[in-house]
Amino acid sequence: MKNITSERKFLIDRLGMLRNRANLSARELSQRMGKSIAYIAKFENGDFNIPTEALMDAILICGSTPEEFFWEDITNYKEQKELITKFNQLSKNSKDTIISLINNLK
């Protein structure tokens, strides 16, 4: 791979992960996006920067969301998202109790 920034490598790696999880080849994803058959392969090889709109299309075609794509720990996204959702539904007292319990686990 070419000399690319860590940020660009993140985008390339993350899209590759989602594409593989969706069982799509680079060629299939390119075709579903309405692009040339080598479009995604060229991006994943570091040949060009993908426009934001095209990246968002690719993320959705792979069955994901922008939030999941940029989530720090994508392998545990669903579990962490569920935990956050449940935590946010708690009262302030319950949240304080949970935080205190977590702090005491250290």
GROMACS .gro file of N, CA, C and O in nm:
model
  424
    1MET      N    1   0.084  -0.118   0.000
    1MET     CA    2   0.000   0.000   0.000
    1MET      C    3   0.088   0.123   0.000
    1MET      O    4   0.196   0.123   0.056
    2LYS      N    5   0.040   0.227  -0.060
    2LYS     CA    6   0.115   0.351  -0.073
    2LYS      C    7   0.134   0.418   0.063
    2LYS      O    8   0.075   0.379   0.161
    3ASN      N    9   0.219   0.519   0.066
    3ASN     CA   10   0.241   0.595   0.188
    3ASN      C   11   0.118   0.683   0.213
    3ASN      O   12   0.101   0.786   0.149
    4ILE      N   13   0.033   0.641   0.305
    4ILE     CA   14  -0.091   0.714   0.331
    4ILE      C   15  -0.099   0.750   0.478
    4ILE      O   16  -0.035   0.688   0.563
    5THR      N   17  -0.182   0.848   0.509
    5THR     CA   18  -0.197   0.893   0.647
    5THR      C   19  -0.271   0.787   0.729
    5THR      O   20  -0.342   0.702   0.675
    6SER      N   21  -0.256   0.795   0.860
    6SER     CA   22  -0.324   0.700   0.948
    6SER      C   23  -0.476   0.718   0.940
    6SER      O   24  -0.551   0.621   0.951
    7GLU      N   25  -0.520   0.841   0.918
    7GLU     CA   26  -0.664   0.866   0.906
    7GLU      C   27  -0.720   0.799   0.781
    7GLU      O   28  -0.827   0.738   0.785
    8ARG      N   29  -0.648   0.810   0.672
    8ARG     CA   30  -0.694   0.747   0.547
    8ARG      C   31  -0.688   0.595   0.559
    8ARG      O   32  -0.777   0.524   0.512
    9LYS      N   33  -0.585   0.544   0.626
    9LYS     CA   34  -0.574   0.400   0.647
    9LYS      C   35  -0.692   0.350   0.730
    9LYS      O   36  -0.746   0.243   0.705
   10PHE      N   37  -0.735   0.428   0.828
   10PHE     CA   38  -0.852   0.393   0.908
   10PHE      C   39  -0.973   0.375   0.818
   10PHE      O   40  -1.046   0.277   0.829
   11LEU      N   41  -0.997   0.472   0.728
   11LEU     CA   42  -1.112   0.464   0.637
   11LEU      C   43  -1.105   0.342   0.548
   11LEU      O   44  -1.204   0.271   0.530
   12ILE      N   45  -0.986   0.316   0.496
   12ILE     CA   46  -0.967   0.200   0.407
   12ILE      C   47  -0.992   0.070   0.482
   12ILE      O   48  -1.066  -0.017   0.437
   13ASP      N   49  -0.930   0.058   0.600
   13ASP     CA   50  -0.944  -0.065   0.679
   13ASP      C   51  -1.088  -0.087   0.725
   13ASP      O   52  -1.141  -0.198   0.720
   14ARG      N   53  -1.151   0.020   0.770
   14ARG     CA   54  -1.287   0.008   0.822
   14ARG      C   55  -1.385  -0.029   0.711
   14ARG      O   56  -1.471  -0.114   0.730
   15LEU      N   57  -1.371   0.033   0.595
   15LEU     CA   58  -1.459  -0.003   0.484
   15LEU      C   59  -1.436  -0.147   0.441
   15LEU      O   60  -1.531  -0.221   0.416
   16GLY      N   61  -1.312  -0.189   0.439
   16GLY     CA   62  -1.281  -0.328   0.405
   16GLY      C   63  -1.345  -0.425   0.503
   16GLY      O   64  -1.398  -0.530   0.464
   17MET      N   65  -1.343  -0.389   0.632
   17MET     CA   66  -1.403  -0.474   0.734
   17MET      C   67  -1.554  -0.486   0.712
   17MET      O   68  -1.610  -0.596   0.714
   18LEU      N   69  -1.620  -0.373   0.689
   18LEU     CA   70  -1.765  -0.376   0.666
   18LEU      C   71  -1.799  -0.450   0.538
   18LEU      O   72  -1.896  -0.525   0.533
   19ARG      N   73  -1.720  -0.429   0.434
   19ARG     CA   74  -1.743  -0.494   0.306
   19ARG      C   75  -1.732  -0.645   0.321
   19ARG      O   76  -1.817  -0.721   0.273
   20ASN      N   77  -1.629  -0.691   0.391
   20ASN     CA   78  -1.611  -0.835   0.414
   20ASN      C   79  -1.723  -0.892   0.500
   20ASN      O   80  -1.771  -1.002   0.474
   21ARG      N   81  -1.764  -0.818   0.600
   21ARG     CA   82  -1.874  -0.863   0.686
   21ARG      C   83  -2.003  -0.878   0.607
   21ARG      O   84  -2.085  -0.966   0.635
   22ALA      N   85  -2.020  -0.793   0.505
   22ALA     CA   86  -2.139  -0.799   0.420
   22ALA      C   87  -2.122  -0.900   0.306
   22ALA      O   88  -2.211  -0.915   0.223
   23ASN      N   89  -2.009  -0.971   0.306
   23ASN     CA   90  -1.978  -1.069   0.202
   23ASN      C   91  -1.983  -1.008   0.061
   23ASN      O   92  -2.038  -1.068  -0.031
   24LEU      N   93  -1.926  -0.890   0.048
   24LEU     CA   94  -1.920  -0.823  -0.081
   24LEU      C   95  -1.775  -0.811  -0.125
   24LEU      O   96  -1.689  -0.772  -0.046
   25SER      N   97  -1.749  -0.841  -0.249
   25SER     CA   98  -1.617  -0.815  -0.305
   25SER      C   99  -1.608  -0.666  -0.334
   25SER      O  100  -1.710  -0.596  -0.339
   26ALA      N  101  -1.487  -0.617  -0.354
   26ALA     CA  102  -1.470  -0.477  -0.391
   26ALA      C  103  -1.544  -0.448  -0.520
   26ALA      O  104  -1.608  -0.343  -0.536
   27ARG      N  105  -1.539  -0.542  -0.611
   27ARG     CA  106  -1.607  -0.527  -0.741
   27ARG      C  107  -1.759  -0.516  -0.721
   27ARG      O  108  -1.825  -0.430  -0.780
   28GLU      N  109  -1.816  -0.607  -0.638
   28GLU     CA  110  -1.961  -0.605  -0.614
   28GLU      C  111  -2.005  -0.474  -0.550
   28GLU      O  112  -2.108  -0.418  -0.588
   29LEU      N  113  -1.927  -0.428  -0.452
   29LEU     CA  114  -1.963  -0.302  -0.386
   29LEU      C  115  -1.956  -0.188  -0.485
   29LEU      O  116  -2.047  -0.103  -0.489
   30SER      N  117  -1.853  -0.184  -0.567
   30SER     CA  118  -1.841  -0.079  -0.669
   30SER      C  119  -1.962  -0.079  -0.760
   30SER      O  120  -2.019   0.026  -0.790
   31GLN      N  121  -2.004  -0.197  -0.805
   31GLN     CA  122  -2.119  -0.207  -0.895
   31GLN      C  123  -2.247  -0.161  -0.827
   31GLN      O  124  -2.328  -0.090  -0.888
   32ARG      N  125  -2.267  -0.200  -0.702
   32ARG     CA  126  -2.388  -0.158  -0.630
   32ARG      C  127  -2.391  -0.007  -0.609
   32ARG      O  128  -2.498   0.052  -0.594
   33MET      N  129  -2.273   0.054  -0.607
   33MET     CA  130  -2.264   0.199  -0.592
   33MET      C  131  -2.282   0.271  -0.725
   33MET      O  132  -2.291   0.394  -0.728
   34GLY      N  133  -2.284   0.195  -0.833
   34GLY     CA  134  -2.296   0.256  -0.964
   34GLY      C  135  -2.165   0.314  -1.015
   34GLY      O  136  -2.164   0.404  -1.098
   35LYS      N  137  -2.056   0.261  -0.965
   35LYS     CA  138  -1.922   0.308  -1.003
   35LYS      C  139  -1.854   0.205  -1.092
   35LYS      O  140  -1.904   0.095  -1.111
   36SER      N  141  -1.736   0.240  -1.141
   36SER     CA  142  -1.658   0.145  -1.221
   36SER      C  143  -1.623   0.024  -1.135
   36SER      O  144  -1.614   0.035  -1.012
   37ILE      N  145  -1.602  -0.091  -1.195
   37ILE     CA  146  -1.579  -0.214  -1.118
   37ILE      C  147  -1.453  -0.208  -1.032
   37ILE      O  148  -1.442  -0.282  -0.935
   38ALA      N  149  -1.360  -0.120  -1.062
   38ALA     CA  150  -1.236  -0.111  -0.986
   38ALA      C  151  -1.238   0.002  -0.882
   38ALA      O  152  -1.140   0.023  -0.811
   39TYR      N  153  -1.349   0.071  -0.868
   39TYR     CA  154  -1.358   0.190  -0.783
   39TYR      C  155  -1.314   0.162  -0.639
   39TYR      O  156  -1.223   0.226  -0.588
   40ILE      N  157  -1.377   0.066  -0.574
   40ILE     CA  158  -1.346   0.036  -0.434
   40ILE      C  159  -1.206  -0.025  -0.422
   40ILE      O  160  -1.132   0.008  -0.328
   41ALA      N  161  -1.168  -0.110  -0.514
   41ALA     CA  162  -1.034  -0.170  -0.509
   41ALA      C  163  -0.928  -0.061  -0.516
   41ALA      O  164  -0.828  -0.065  -0.442
   42LYS      N  165  -0.948   0.037  -0.601
   42LYS     CA  166  -0.851   0.147  -0.612
   42LYS      C  167  -0.845   0.228  -0.483
   42LYS      O  168  -0.738   0.268  -0.438
   43PHE      N  169  -0.962   0.252  -0.422
   43PHE     CA  170  -0.964   0.323  -0.294
   43PHE      C  171  -0.891   0.242  -0.187
   43PHE      O  172  -0.807   0.294  -0.115
   44GLU      N  173  -0.923   0.111  -0.178
   44GLU     CA  174  -0.861   0.027  -0.076
   44GLU      C  175  -0.711   0.008  -0.100
   44GLU      O  176  -0.638  -0.024  -0.007
   45ASN      N  177  -0.666   0.028  -0.222
   45ASN     CA  178  -0.523   0.022  -0.252
   45ASN      C  179  -0.453   0.155  -0.227
   45ASN      O  180  -0.332   0.166  -0.245
   46GLY      N  181  -0.528   0.256  -0.188
   46GLY     CA  182  -0.471   0.386  -0.160
   46GLY      C  183  -0.447   0.472  -0.282
   46GLY      O  184  -0.370   0.569  -0.276
   47ASP      N  185  -0.511   0.439  -0.393
   47ASP     CA  186  -0.489   0.513  -0.517
   47ASP      C  187  -0.558   0.650  -0.520
   47ASP      O  188  -0.518   0.738  -0.594
   48PHE      N  189  -0.666   0.666  -0.442
   48PHE     CA  190  -0.735   0.796  -0.439
   48PHE      C  191  -0.818   0.806  -0.311
   48PHE      O  192  -0.846   0.707  -0.245
   49ASN      N  193  -0.853   0.929  -0.278
   49ASN     CA  194  -0.944   0.954  -0.166
   49ASN      C  195  -1.087   0.942  -0.214
   49ASN      O  196  -1.122   0.995  -0.319
   50ILE      N  197  -1.168   0.875  -0.138
   50ILE     CA  198  -1.308   0.858  -0.175
   50ILE      C  199  -1.388   0.980  -0.126
   50ILE      O  200  -1.368   1.026  -0.014
   51PRO      N  201  -1.474   1.034  -0.209
   51PRO     CA  202  -1.558   1.146  -0.165
   51PRO      C  203  -1.652   1.102  -0.051
   51PRO      O  204  -1.692   0.986  -0.043
   52THR      N  205  -1.686   1.195   0.034
   52THR     CA  206  -1.771   1.166   0.150
   52THR      C  207  -1.902   1.099   0.109
   52THR      O  208  -1.944   1.001   0.170
   53GLU      N  209  -1.965   1.150   0.005
   53GLU     CA  210  -2.094   1.095  -0.039
   53GLU      C  211  -2.079   0.949  -0.082
   53GLU      O  212  -2.164   0.865  -0.052
   54ALA      N  213  -1.971   0.919  -0.151
   54ALA     CA  214  -1.947   0.781  -0.195
   54ALA      C  215  -1.918   0.691  -0.076
   54ALA      O  216  -1.965   0.576  -0.071
   55LEU      N  217  -1.843   0.740   0.022
   55LEU     CA  218  -1.816   0.662   0.141
   55LEU      C  219  -1.945   0.632   0.216
   55LEU      O  220  -1.968   0.518   0.259
   56MET      N  221  -2.032   0.731   0.229
   56MET     CA  222  -2.159   0.710   0.298
   56MET      C  223  -2.244   0.608   0.222
   56MET      O  224  -2.307   0.521   0.284
   57ASP      N  225  -2.247   0.615   0.090
   57ASP     CA  226  -2.320   0.515   0.010
   57ASP      C  227  -2.265   0.375   0.037
   57ASP      O  228  -2.341   0.280   0.057
   58ALA      N  229  -2.133   0.362   0.037
   58ALA     CA  230  -2.070   0.232   0.058
   58ALA      C  231  -2.105   0.177   0.196
   58ALA      O  232  -2.135   0.058   0.212
   59ILE      N  233  -2.102   0.263   0.297
   59ILE     CA  234  -2.134   0.221   0.435
   59ILE      C  235  -2.276   0.165   0.440
   59ILE      O  236  -2.301   0.058   0.497
   60LEU      N  237  -2.371   0.237   0.381
   60LEU     CA  238  -2.511   0.193   0.382
   60LEU      C  239  -2.530   0.065   0.303
   60LEU      O  240  -2.603  -0.025   0.347
   61ILE      N  241  -2.466   0.054   0.188
   61ILE     CA  242  -2.477  -0.068   0.107
   61ILE      C  243  -2.423  -0.189   0.182
   61ILE      O  244  -2.475  -0.300   0.170
   62CYS      N  245  -2.323  -0.166   0.265
   62CYS     CA  246  -2.265  -0.275   0.346
   62CYS      C  247  -2.350  -0.308   0.468
   62CYS      O  248  -2.315  -0.394   0.549
   63GLY      N  249  -2.464  -0.241   0.484
   63GLY     CA  250  -2.556  -0.271   0.594
   63GLY      C  251  -2.516  -0.208   0.725
   63GLY      O  252  -2.553  -0.257   0.831
   64SER      N  253  -2.443  -0.099   0.719
   64SER     CA  254  -2.396  -0.034   0.840
   64SER      C  255  -2.450   0.108   0.846
   64SER      O  256  -2.534   0.148   0.766
   65THR      N  257  -2.402   0.183   0.943
   65THR     CA  258  -2.438   0.323   0.960
   65THR      C  259  -2.310   0.404   0.979
   65THR      O  260  -2.207   0.348   1.019
   66PRO      N  261  -2.315   0.535   0.954
   66PRO     CA  262  -2.197   0.616   0.981
   66PRO      C  263  -2.153   0.607   1.128
   66PRO      O  264  -2.034   0.604   1.157
   67GLU      N  265  -2.249   0.600   1.220
   67GLU     CA  266  -2.213   0.589   1.362
   67GLU      C  267  -2.131   0.463   1.387
   67GLU      O  268  -2.026   0.468   1.452
   68GLU      N  269  -2.177   0.349   1.337
   68GLU     CA  270  -2.102   0.225   1.357
   68GLU      C  271  -1.966   0.233   1.288
   68GLU      O  272  -1.865   0.190   1.344
   69PHE      N  273  -1.963   0.288   1.168
   69PHE     CA  274  -1.838   0.298   1.091
   69PHE      C  275  -1.730   0.370   1.172
   69PHE      O  276  -1.615   0.328   1.174
   70PHE      N  277  -1.768   0.478   1.239
   70PHE     CA  278  -1.670   0.558   1.312
   70PHE      C  279  -1.659   0.522   1.461
   70PHE      O  280  -1.582   0.583   1.533
   71TRP      N  281  -1.736   0.423   1.505
   71TRP     CA  282  -1.731   0.380   1.645
   71TRP      C  283  -1.591   0.328   1.676
   71TRP      O  284  -1.532   0.255   1.597
   72GLU      N  285  -1.538   0.366   1.790
   72GLU     CA  286  -1.400   0.330   1.824
   72GLU      C  287  -1.377   0.179   1.821
   72GLU      O  288  -1.282   0.131   1.761
   73ASP      N  289  -1.465   0.104   1.884
   73ASP     CA  290  -1.450  -0.042   1.892
   73ASP      C  291  -1.563  -0.107   1.813
   73ASP      O  292  -1.660  -0.154   1.871
   74ILE      N  293  -1.547  -0.110   1.683
   74ILE     CA  294  -1.656  -0.157   1.595
   74ILE      C  295  -1.695  -0.302   1.622
   74ILE      O  296  -1.809  -0.340   1.604
   75THR      N  297  -1.602  -0.383   1.669
   75THR     CA  298  -1.634  -0.524   1.693
   75THR      C  299  -1.733  -0.541   1.808
   75THR      O  300  -1.802  -0.642   1.815
   76ASN      N  301  -1.742  -0.442   1.897
   76ASN     CA  302  -1.836  -0.449   2.008
   76ASN      C  303  -1.942  -0.338   2.001
   76ASN      O  304  -2.002  -0.302   2.101
   77TYR      N  305  -1.964  -0.287   1.881
   77TYR     CA  306  -2.055  -0.173   1.863
   77TYR      C  307  -2.194  -0.201   1.920
   77TYR      O  308  -2.246  -0.122   1.999
   78LYS      N  309  -2.256  -0.310   1.880
   78LYS     CA  310  -2.395  -0.335   1.922
   78LYS      C  311  -2.406  -0.348   2.073
   78LYS      O  312  -2.498  -0.293   2.134
   79GLU      N  313  -2.314  -0.420   2.133
   79GLU     CA  314  -2.316  -0.438   2.279
   79GLU      C  315  -2.298  -0.304   2.350
   79GLU      O  316  -2.370  -0.272   2.445
   80GLN      N  317  -2.200  -0.225   2.306
   80GLN     CA  318  -2.173  -0.096   2.370
   80GLN      C  319  -2.287   0.002   2.348
   80GLN      O  320  -2.324   0.077   2.438
   81LYS      N  321  -2.343   0.002   2.229
   81LYS     CA  322  -2.455   0.091   2.197
   81LYS      C  323  -2.576   0.056   2.284
   81LYS      O  324  -2.643   0.146   2.337
   82GLU      N  325  -2.603  -0.073   2.302
   82GLU     CA  326  -2.714  -0.115   2.388
   82GLU      C  327  -2.691  -0.072   2.533
   82GLU      O  328  -2.782  -0.023   2.600
   83LEU      N  329  -2.568  -0.087   2.580
   83LEU     CA  330  -2.534  -0.047   2.716
   83LEU      C  331  -2.554   0.104   2.736
   83LEU      O  332  -2.613   0.147   2.835
   84ILE      N  333  -2.511   0.182   2.640
   84ILE     CA  334  -2.527   0.328   2.647
   84ILE      C  335  -2.674   0.366   2.644
   84ILE      O  336  -2.719   0.451   2.722
   85THR      N  337  -2.751   0.301   2.558
   85THR     CA  338  -2.895   0.330   2.548
   85THR      C  339  -2.964   0.300   2.681
   85THR      O  340  -3.042   0.381   2.731
   86LYS      N  341  -2.933   0.186   2.739
   86LYS     CA  342  -2.995   0.149   2.868
   86LYS      C  343  -2.951   0.243   2.979
   86LYS      O  344  -3.031   0.283   3.063
   87PHE      N  345  -2.822   0.279   2.979
   87PHE     CA  346  -2.770   0.372   3.080
   87PHE      C  347  -2.841   0.507   3.070
   87PHE      O  348  -2.881   0.564   3.172
   88ASN      N  349  -2.862   0.555   2.949
   88ASN     CA  350  -2.927   0.685   2.929
   88ASN      C  351  -3.073   0.686   2.973
   88ASN      O  352  -3.129   0.792   3.000
   89GLN      N  353  -3.135   0.569   2.985
   89GLN     CA  354  -3.274   0.560   3.027
   89GLN      C  355  -3.288   0.560   3.180
   89GLN      O  356  -3.399   0.574   3.231
   90LEU      N  357  -3.177   0.548   3.250
   90LEU     CA  358  -3.181   0.544   3.396
   90LEU      C  359  -3.201   0.683   3.457
   90LEU      O  360  -3.169   0.784   3.395
   91SER      N  361  -3.248   0.683   3.581
   91SER     CA  362  -3.259   0.809   3.654
   91SER      C  363  -3.119   0.857   3.692
   91SER      O  364  -3.021   0.780   3.686
   92LYS      N  365  -3.108   0.982   3.731
   92LYS     CA  366  -2.977   1.037   3.771
   92LYS      C  367  -2.920   0.958   3.888
   92LYS      O  368  -2.800   0.927   3.890
   93ASN      N  369  -3.003   0.922   3.984
   93ASN     CA  370  -2.956   0.842   4.100
   93ASN      C  371  -2.900   0.708   4.055
   93ASN      O  372  -2.795   0.665   4.103
   94SER      N  373  -2.971   0.641   3.966
   94SER     CA  374  -2.925   0.511   3.917
   94SER      C  375  -2.795   0.525   3.838
   94SER      O  376  -2.704   0.443   3.852
   95LYS      N  377  -2.786   0.631   3.758
   95LYS     CA  378  -2.661   0.656   3.683
   95LYS      C  379  -2.545   0.677   3.780
   95LYS      O  380  -2.436   0.622   3.759
   96ASP      N  381  -2.568   0.758   3.882
   96ASP     CA  382  -2.463   0.784   3.982
   96ASP      C  383  -2.421   0.655   4.052
   96ASP      O  384  -2.302   0.633   4.077
   97THR      N  385  -2.517   0.569   4.080
   97THR     CA  386  -2.488   0.439   4.144
   97THR      C  387  -2.402   0.353   4.053
   97THR      O  388  -2.302   0.294   4.098
   98ILE      N  389  -2.438   0.345   3.926
   98ILE     CA  390  -2.362   0.265   3.829
   98ILE      C  391  -2.220   0.319   3.816
   98ILE      O  392  -2.123   0.241   3.818
   99ILE      N  393  -2.207   0.450   3.805
   99ILE     CA  394  -2.074   0.510   3.793
   99ILE      C  395  -1.991   0.481   3.918
   99ILE      O  396  -1.872   0.447   3.909
  100SER      N  397  -2.051   0.489   4.032
  100SER     CA  398  -1.981   0.459   4.158
  100SER      C  399  -1.936   0.314   4.161
  100SER      O  400  -1.821   0.282   4.199
  101LEU      N  401  -2.024   0.225   4.121
  101LEU     CA  402  -1.988   0.082   4.116
  101LEU      C  403  -1.871   0.057   4.020
  101LEU      O  404  -1.777  -0.016   4.052
  102ILE      N  405  -1.876   0.119   3.906
  102ILE     CA  406  -1.768   0.103   3.807
  102ILE      C  407  -1.637   0.156   3.862
  102ILE      O  408  -1.532   0.094   3.850
  103ASN      N  409  -1.643   0.272   3.926
  103ASN     CA  410  -1.522   0.331   3.984
  103ASN      C  411  -1.462   0.243   4.092
  103ASN      O  412  -1.341   0.238   4.109
  104ASN      N  413  -1.548   0.174   4.166
  104ASN     CA  414  -1.498   0.084   4.271
  104ASN      C  415  -1.441  -0.045   4.218
  104ASN      O  416  -1.373  -0.119   4.292
  105LEU      N  417  -1.465  -0.078   4.092
  105LEU     CA  418  -1.410  -0.198   4.032
  105LEU      C  419  -1.262  -0.184   3.997
  105LEU      O  420  -1.195  -0.281   3.974
  106LYS      N  421  -1.215  -0.062   3.993
  106LYS     CA  422  -1.076  -0.037   3.952
  106LYS      C  423  -0.977  -0.096   4.049
  106LYS      O  424  -0.992  -0.114   4.162
   0.00000   0.00000   0.00000
